[in-house]
Short mmCIF file of C-alpha atoms in Angstrom, two decimals:
data_model
loop_
_atom_site.label_atom_id
_atom_site.label_comp_id
_atom_site.label_asym_id
_atom_site.label_seq_id
_atom_site.Cartn_x
_atom_site.Cartn_y
_atom_site.Cartn_z
CA MET N 1 -0.01 0.00 0.00
CA ARG N 2 1.30 3.46 -0.89
CA THR N 3 1.82 5.69 2.13
CA ALA N 4 1.66 9.47 1.92
CA CYS N 5 4.48 11.57 3.31
CA SER N 6 3.13 14.83 4.64
CA GLY N 7 4.37 17.64 6.83
CA ARG N 8 7.46 19.79 6.44
CA SER N 9 10.71 18.02 5.79
CA ILE N 10 13.69 17.68 8.10
CA SER N 11 16.84 19.00 6.45
CA CYS N 12 20.12 18.01 8.08
CA GLY N 13 23.01 19.30 6.01
CA ARG N 14 22.51 17.65 2.64
CA LEU N 15 20.15 14.99 3.97
CA MET N 16 16.42 15.38 3.48
CA LEU N 17 13.81 13.09 5.04
CA ALA N 18 10.05 13.44 4.89
CA ARG N 19 7.67 13.03 7.80
CA PRO N 20 5.94 10.93 8.99
CA ASN N 21 7.34 7.76 7.45
CA ALA N 22 11.04 8.59 7.73
CA GLY N 23 11.41 5.09 9.16
CA ALA N 24 10.68 3.74 5.70
CA VAL N 25 13.72 5.43 4.17
CA ARG N 26 15.98 2.94 2.44
CA PRO N 27 18.43 3.03 -0.44
CA SER N 28 17.27 2.12 -3.93
CA ALA N 29 18.97 -0.17 -6.38
CA SER N 30 18.65 0.55 -10.10
CA ALA N 31 20.57 1.94 -13.07
CA THR N 32 23.88 3.51 -12.11
CA GLU N 33 23.92 6.14 -14.88
CA PRO N 34 21.13 8.72 -15.30
CA LEU N 35 19.31 9.11 -18.59
CA PHE N 36 19.88 12.86 -18.34
CA SER N 37 20.24 15.59 -15.74
CA PHE N 38 19.04 19.16 -15.34
CA GLY N 39 20.13 22.04 -13.14
CA VAL N 40 17.87 23.74 -10.60
CA ILE N 41 18.05 27.02 -8.71
CA ALA N 42 15.36 29.12 -7.03
CA ASP N 43 14.85 32.64 -5.73
CA VAL N 44 18.10 34.32 -6.72
CA GLN N 45 16.44 37.71 -6.09
CA TYR N 46 19.51 39.62 -7.16
CA ALA N 47 19.77 43.36 -6.56
CA ASP N 48 22.81 45.61 -6.50
CA ILE N 49 21.97 46.88 -3.02
CA PRO N 50 23.32 46.23 0.50
CA ASP N 51 22.25 43.08 2.31
CA GLY N 52 18.96 43.21 4.21
CA ARG N 53 16.38 41.06 5.96
CA SER N 54 12.98 39.59 5.23
CA PHE N 55 9.88 40.78 7.14
CA LEU N 56 10.58 37.82 9.47
CA GLY N 57 14.14 39.01 10.07
CA VAL N 58 15.91 36.38 7.92
CA PRO N 59 19.15 37.77 6.40
CA ARG N 60 19.14 38.27 2.62
CA TYR N 61 22.30 38.57 0.55
CA TYR N 62 21.25 40.46 -2.57
CA ARG N 63 24.64 40.75 -4.29
CA HIS N 64 26.02 37.41 -3.20
CA SER N 65 23.10 35.58 -4.79
CA LEU N 66 24.56 36.36 -8.20
CA ALA N 67 27.77 34.63 -7.13
CA VAL N 68 25.69 31.62 -6.06
CA LEU N 69 24.16 31.48 -9.56
CA ARG N 70 27.62 31.85 -11.13
CA ARG N 71 28.88 28.84 -9.14
CA ALA N 72 25.74 26.91 -10.07
CA VAL N 73 26.39 27.43 -13.77
CA ARG N 74 30.03 26.43 -13.31
CA SER N 75 28.92 23.26 -11.52
CA TRP N 76 26.36 22.35 -14.20
CA ASN N 77 28.95 22.89 -16.93
CA ALA N 78 31.33 20.56 -15.12
CA HIS N 79 28.81 17.70 -15.41
CA GLY N 80 28.47 16.79 -19.06
CA GLY N 81 25.03 15.22 -18.69
CA VAL N 82 23.22 18.39 -17.60
CA ARG N 83 21.06 19.08 -20.66
CA PHE N 84 19.12 22.14 -19.44
CA CYS N 85 18.52 24.17 -16.30
CA VAL N 86 15.36 25.49 -14.63
CA ASN N 87 15.15 28.76 -12.72
CA PHE N 88 12.15 28.67 -10.36
CA GLY N 89 11.37 32.38 -10.44
CA ASP N 90 12.23 35.57 -8.53
CA ILE N 91 15.48 36.30 -10.30
CA VAL N 92 15.48 39.89 -9.06
CA ASP N 93 14.28 41.30 -5.74
CA GLY N 94 11.41 43.67 -5.07
CA PHE N 95 13.80 46.10 -3.34
CA CYS N 96 15.76 46.55 -6.57
CA PRO N 97 15.49 50.25 -7.57
CA ARG N 98 13.04 50.46 -10.47
CA ASP N 99 15.46 52.37 -12.68
CA ARG N 100 17.84 49.40 -12.36
CA SER N 101 15.28 46.58 -12.72
CA LEU N 102 15.94 45.83 -16.38
CA ALA N 103 19.73 45.93 -15.88
CA ALA N 104 19.40 43.53 -12.93
CA VAL N 105 17.27 41.08 -14.94
CA ARG N 106 19.77 41.19 -17.81
CA ALA N 107 22.69 40.67 -15.42
CA VAL N 108 21.07 37.46 -14.15
CA VAL N 109 20.20 36.30 -17.67
CA ARG N 110 23.85 36.80 -18.68
CA GLU N 111 24.89 34.40 -15.94
CA PHE N 112 22.43 31.81 -17.23
CA ASP N 113 23.83 32.39 -20.74
CA GLY N 114 27.11 30.99 -19.44
CA PHE N 115 25.48 27.55 -19.15
CA ARG N 116 26.76 25.46 -22.06
CA GLY N 117 24.62 22.32 -21.65
CA GLY N 118 21.42 23.61 -23.25
CA PRO N 119 18.57 26.05 -22.68
CA ALA N 120 17.66 27.79 -19.44
CA TYR N 121 13.93 27.69 -18.65
CA HIS N 122 12.40 30.45 -16.53
CA MET N 123 9.08 31.14 -14.82
CA LEU N 124 7.52 34.19 -13.26
CA GLY N 125 7.74 34.90 -9.53
CA ASN N 126 6.22 37.73 -7.53
CA HIS N 127 9.51 39.60 -7.22
CA CYS N 128 9.99 39.47 -10.99
CA LEU N 129 6.58 41.10 -11.39
CA TYR N 130 7.37 43.81 -8.83
CA ASN N 131 10.10 44.96 -11.21
CA LEU N 132 8.88 44.61 -14.79
CA PRO N 133 5.62 44.05 -16.69
CA ARG N 134 4.92 40.40 -17.45
CA SER N 135 5.13 40.90 -21.24
CA GLU N 136 8.62 42.38 -20.90
CA LEU N 137 9.70 39.56 -18.57
CA VAL N 138 8.44 36.88 -20.98
CA SER N 139 10.59 38.47 -23.68
CA GLU N 140 13.71 39.08 -21.56
CA LEU N 141 13.56 35.54 -20.12
CA ARG N 142 13.00 34.06 -23.59
CA MET N 143 10.08 31.94 -22.51
CA PRO N 144 9.03 29.52 -25.29
CA SER N 145 5.38 30.41 -24.75
CA PRO N 146 2.75 31.78 -27.17
CA PRO N 147 2.10 35.55 -27.08
CA GLY N 148 0.22 36.65 -24.00
CA ARG N 149 1.17 33.56 -21.99
CA ALA N 150 3.87 32.75 -19.45
CA TYR N 151 3.28 28.99 -19.22
CA TYR N 152 4.54 26.26 -21.53
CA ASP N 153 5.77 22.67 -21.78
CA PHE N 154 8.71 20.90 -23.38
CA SER N 155 10.17 17.43 -23.79
CA PRO N 156 13.93 17.30 -23.20
CA TRP N 157 14.18 13.52 -23.55
CA PRO N 158 12.01 10.81 -25.11
CA GLY N 159 9.37 9.75 -22.61
CA TYR N 160 9.62 12.88 -20.40
CA ARG N 161 7.46 16.01 -20.35
CA PHE N 162 8.19 19.17 -18.32
CA VAL N 163 5.35 21.60 -17.61
CA VAL N 164 6.10 25.18 -16.49
CA LEU N 165 3.19 27.00 -14.83
CA ASP N 166 2.46 30.68 -14.49
CA ALA N 167 1.59 30.82 -10.78
CA TYR N 168 0.63 34.52 -11.10
CA ASP N 169 -1.78 34.05 -14.00
CA PHE N 170 -4.55 35.10 -11.56
CA SER N 171 -3.00 37.79 -9.40
CA ALA N 172 -2.97 41.48 -8.63
CA VAL N 173 0.84 41.51 -8.86
CA GLY N 174 2.43 42.76 -12.05
CA ARG N 175 -0.79 44.15 -13.54
CA ALA N 176 -2.15 47.68 -13.78
CA ARG N 177 -4.76 48.47 -11.16
CA GLY N 178 -7.45 48.81 -13.82
CA ASP N 179 -6.63 45.43 -15.38
CA PRO N 180 -9.73 43.17 -15.10
CA VAL N 181 -7.63 40.23 -13.87
CA ALA N 182 -6.03 42.42 -11.20
CA ALA N 183 -9.47 43.73 -10.18
CA ALA N 184 -10.85 40.18 -9.89
CA ALA N 185 -7.81 39.11 -7.87
CA ARG N 186 -8.29 42.01 -5.46
CA ARG N 187 -11.93 41.07 -4.96
CA PHE N 188 -10.82 37.48 -4.38
CA LEU N 189 -8.41 38.63 -1.66
CA GLU N 190 -10.91 41.03 -0.08
CA ALA N 191 -13.28 38.10 0.45
CA ARG N 192 -10.59 35.99 2.15
CA ASN N 193 -8.19 38.38 3.88
CA PRO N 194 -9.71 41.07 6.15
CA ASN N 195 -6.38 42.82 6.76
CA ARG N 196 -5.79 46.32 5.42
CA ASP N 197 -2.36 45.15 4.31
CA LYS N 198 -3.14 42.29 1.95
CA ASN N 199 0.46 41.03 2.26
CA SER N 200 -0.26 40.26 5.93
CA PRO N 201 -1.68 36.85 6.95
CA SER N 202 -2.44 38.15 10.45
CA GLY N 203 -5.52 36.47 11.90
CA LEU N 204 -5.69 33.85 9.16
CA GLU N 205 -5.27 30.24 10.20
CA GLY N 206 -3.87 27.11 8.59
CA ALA N 207 -3.84 26.97 4.80
CA ALA N 208 -5.96 30.16 4.70
CA ARG N 209 -2.72 32.05 5.40
CA ARG N 210 -1.94 31.65 1.69
CA PHE N 211 -4.44 34.38 0.82
CA VAL N 212 -1.93 37.21 0.68
CA MET N 213 -1.00 39.58 -2.13
CA PHE N 214 2.45 38.10 -2.76
CA ASN N 215 0.88 34.78 -3.82
CA GLY N 216 -1.28 34.08 -6.84
CA GLY N 217 -3.11 31.37 -8.71
CA VAL N 218 -3.52 29.49 -11.97
CA GLY N 219 -6.46 30.72 -14.03
CA SER N 220 -9.19 28.55 -15.53
CA ALA N 221 -7.77 28.62 -19.08
CA GLN N 222 -4.36 27.51 -17.77
CA LEU N 223 -5.98 24.74 -15.72
CA ARG N 224 -7.67 23.42 -18.87
CA TRP N 225 -4.37 23.68 -20.74
CA LEU N 226 -2.57 21.77 -17.94
CA ASP N 227 -5.17 19.03 -18.01
CA GLY N 228 -4.76 18.72 -21.79
CA VAL N 229 -0.96 18.62 -21.66
CA LEU N 230 -1.01 15.93 -18.99
CA ARG N 231 -3.68 13.94 -20.82
CA GLY N 232 -1.49 13.98 -23.93
CA ALA N 233 1.59 13.03 -21.92
CA ALA N 234 -0.29 10.10 -20.36
CA ALA N 235 -1.42 8.92 -23.80
CA ARG N 236 2.22 8.97 -24.94
CA ARG N 237 3.24 7.19 -21.73
CA GLU N 238 5.49 10.09 -20.76
CA LYS N 239 6.59 10.89 -17.21
CA ALA N 240 5.73 14.49 -16.37
CA VAL N 241 7.41 16.98 -14.04
CA VAL N 242 5.36 20.07 -13.11
CA CYS N 243 7.36 23.22 -12.29
CA SER N 244 5.89 26.26 -10.55
CA HIS N 245 7.17 29.20 -8.54
CA LEU N 246 4.47 28.52 -5.94
CA PRO N 247 4.20 25.11 -4.22
CA VAL N 248 0.98 23.10 -4.63
CA HIS N 249 1.20 20.74 -1.63
CA PRO N 250 0.75 21.97 1.98
CA GLY N 251 3.22 19.40 3.24
CA ALA N 252 6.02 20.86 1.12
CA ALA N 253 5.69 24.52 2.15
CA SER N 254 4.53 26.82 4.91
CA PRO N 255 0.89 27.93 4.58
CA THR N 256 1.90 31.45 3.54
CA GLY N 257 3.93 30.02 0.64
CA LEU N 258 1.14 28.09 -1.09
CA MET N 259 -0.57 28.84 -4.39
CA TRP N 260 -4.04 30.35 -3.88
CA ASN N 261 -5.78 27.52 -5.74
CA TYR N 262 -3.26 24.79 -5.04
CA GLU N 263 -6.12 22.34 -4.50
CA GLU N 264 -7.36 22.80 -8.06
CA VAL N 265 -3.89 22.32 -9.52
CA ALA N 266 -3.31 19.32 -7.26
CA ALA N 267 -6.62 17.82 -8.42
CA VAL N 268 -5.45 17.99 -12.05
CA VAL N 269 -2.11 16.47 -11.06
CA ARG N 270 -3.87 13.69 -9.13
CA ARG N 271 -6.12 13.03 -12.10
CA HIS N 272 -2.96 12.14 -14.02
CA GLY N 273 -1.08 10.70 -11.05
CA GLY N 274 0.32 7.80 -13.04
CA CYS N 275 1.88 10.32 -15.41
CA VAL N 276 3.03 13.12 -13.07
CA VAL N 277 5.98 12.00 -10.99
CA ALA N 278 7.04 15.26 -9.34
CA CYS N 279 6.04 18.88 -8.70
CA LEU N 280 9.01 21.20 -8.15
CA ALA N 281 8.72 24.75 -6.79
CA GLY N 282 10.47 27.72 -5.19
CA HIS N 283 9.11 30.75 -3.25
CA ASP N 284 9.21 29.23 0.26
CA HIS N 285 12.86 29.92 0.98
CA LYS N 286 13.39 27.24 3.64
CA GLY N 287 12.48 24.51 1.19
CA GLY N 288 10.33 21.47 1.84
CA TYR N 289 9.39 17.97 0.71
CA ALA N 290 6.33 15.76 0.75
CA VAL N 291 4.89 12.82 -1.17
CA ASP N 292 1.15 12.76 -1.80
CA ASP N 293 -1.08 9.68 -1.65
CA ARG N 294 -0.64 9.07 -5.38
CA GLY N 295 3.14 8.91 -5.00
CA VAL N 296 3.77 12.32 -6.58
CA HIS N 297 6.87 13.96 -5.08
CA HIS N 298 6.59 17.63 -4.10
CA ARG N 299 9.98 19.32 -3.61
CA THR N 300 10.27 23.02 -2.74
CA LEU N 301 13.80 24.26 -3.35
CA GLU N 302 15.89 26.27 -0.90
CA ALA N 303 16.57 29.90 -1.92
CA ALA N 304 19.86 31.15 -3.33
CA LEU N 305 19.09 34.58 -1.82
CA GLU N 306 19.54 33.44 1.77
CA CYS N 307 23.02 31.94 1.33
CA PRO N 308 25.64 33.80 3.41
CA PRO N 309 28.86 34.53 1.50
CA GLY N 310 30.77 31.33 0.86
CA THR N 311 27.66 29.12 0.87
CA ASP N 312 25.42 27.88 -1.93
CA ALA N 313 21.92 26.60 -2.72
CA PHE N 314 21.54 24.96 -6.13
CA GLY N 315 21.50 21.45 -7.48
CA ARG N 316 21.14 19.13 -10.39
CA VAL N 317 18.45 16.51 -10.80
CA GLU N 318 19.58 13.17 -12.20
CA VAL N 319 16.78 11.37 -14.00
CA TYR N 320 16.77 7.57 -13.92
CA PRO N 321 14.08 5.22 -15.25
CA ASP N 322 12.82 4.62 -11.69
CA ARG N 323 13.76 7.74 -9.75
CA LEU N 324 14.72 11.40 -9.67
CA ARG N 325 17.79 12.21 -7.62
CA LEU N 326 18.33 15.80 -6.57
CA VAL N 327 22.02 16.30 -5.87
CA GLY N 328 22.06 19.43 -3.75
CA SER N 329 24.89 21.81 -3.03
CA ASP N 330 25.48 23.01 0.53
CA ARG N 331 22.18 24.53 1.77
CA MET N 332 20.08 22.67 -0.80
CA ALA N 333 19.35 19.23 0.60
CA SER N 334 19.85 16.19 -1.65
CA THR N 335 16.70 14.15 -2.14
CA GLU N 336 16.06 10.86 -3.88
CA MET N 337 12.54 10.35 -5.19
CA LEU N 338 11.57 6.83 -6.18
CA LEU N 339 9.20 6.46 -9.12
CA ASN N 340 8.77 2.72 -9.70
CA SER N 341 5.57 1.20 -8.35
CA SER N 342 7.30 -1.55 -6.37
CA SER N 343 9.11 0.96 -4.18
CA SER N 344 6.93 4.10 -4.38
CA ASP N 345 5.88 3.66 -0.75
CA SER N 346 9.44 4.47 0.33
CA VAL N 347 11.39 7.69 0.27
CA SER N 348 15.15 7.55 -0.08
CA SER N 349 17.48 10.42 0.72
CA THR N 350 21.18 10.88 0.28
CA GLY N 351 23.72 12.55 2.49
#
């Protein structure tokens, strides 16, 4: 019987276990060489400003984060099998002076351009949208999406499908106040968050704490698109990995870090649970990990922004026929995610 792992993960150095069935952790035995690998990094939030702190008092290293990305690219280049990399949003910080926003975005993109293994895939985060309009970001980040959209899919290897979501498709962030989507998002928040400051979760409890301005949701058209992409992937017997700036499982993030309509996205994922093997995300800087009752792995990646000088948070994911293995660097915990049905009730982690 498959057992769900829920609750926040325990990260000990480069070891990640998931509660509550950490006792089931055991090593896996399968192919020794991955089919392919891809690089991952989240929440660089670069800005050419002095270091600061989050509203919770956590130190943030705005300039050093670019050095973290530079070392990530160097590491990916050193491993010949890394075919592409994924940036999980928030490449620049909201405190970046607006007259330097475009230069900051381009400075980060230049670092990604140093990656020699293949393309770099980006997605929108709230801090990106604090700096530039979404249409300009889609262009600057070279998203392979149709005009007017910031979500897309691609297949980097036969039998594998990657889906990149726009977690701020339904949001008041990054849109003019008179925009109908922004107006609808504000009404949505007004009905769920009584605080004058809509970025404050004060008084909200449990998963309701996600109803804050710095989060967003996936709109109905994107939900239908996601369902169609996953249906097609299932018909082709592809394994799918869903990527989003915002997490979609409450066990893999704090309540304030969740997508507004994570339950709707999770329902689509569950509908295609035999196809979707993992959901990867950023946004919640501490990181997290959970496995749902369909065996889908939910991994929230630790932020590059919060690495003190001399430390790192990036990784590469090795893809095997029966597992994904996140090889983390320093503050990003390594995590092994088993995919084969005979061992999907266990979670393996590496030190």
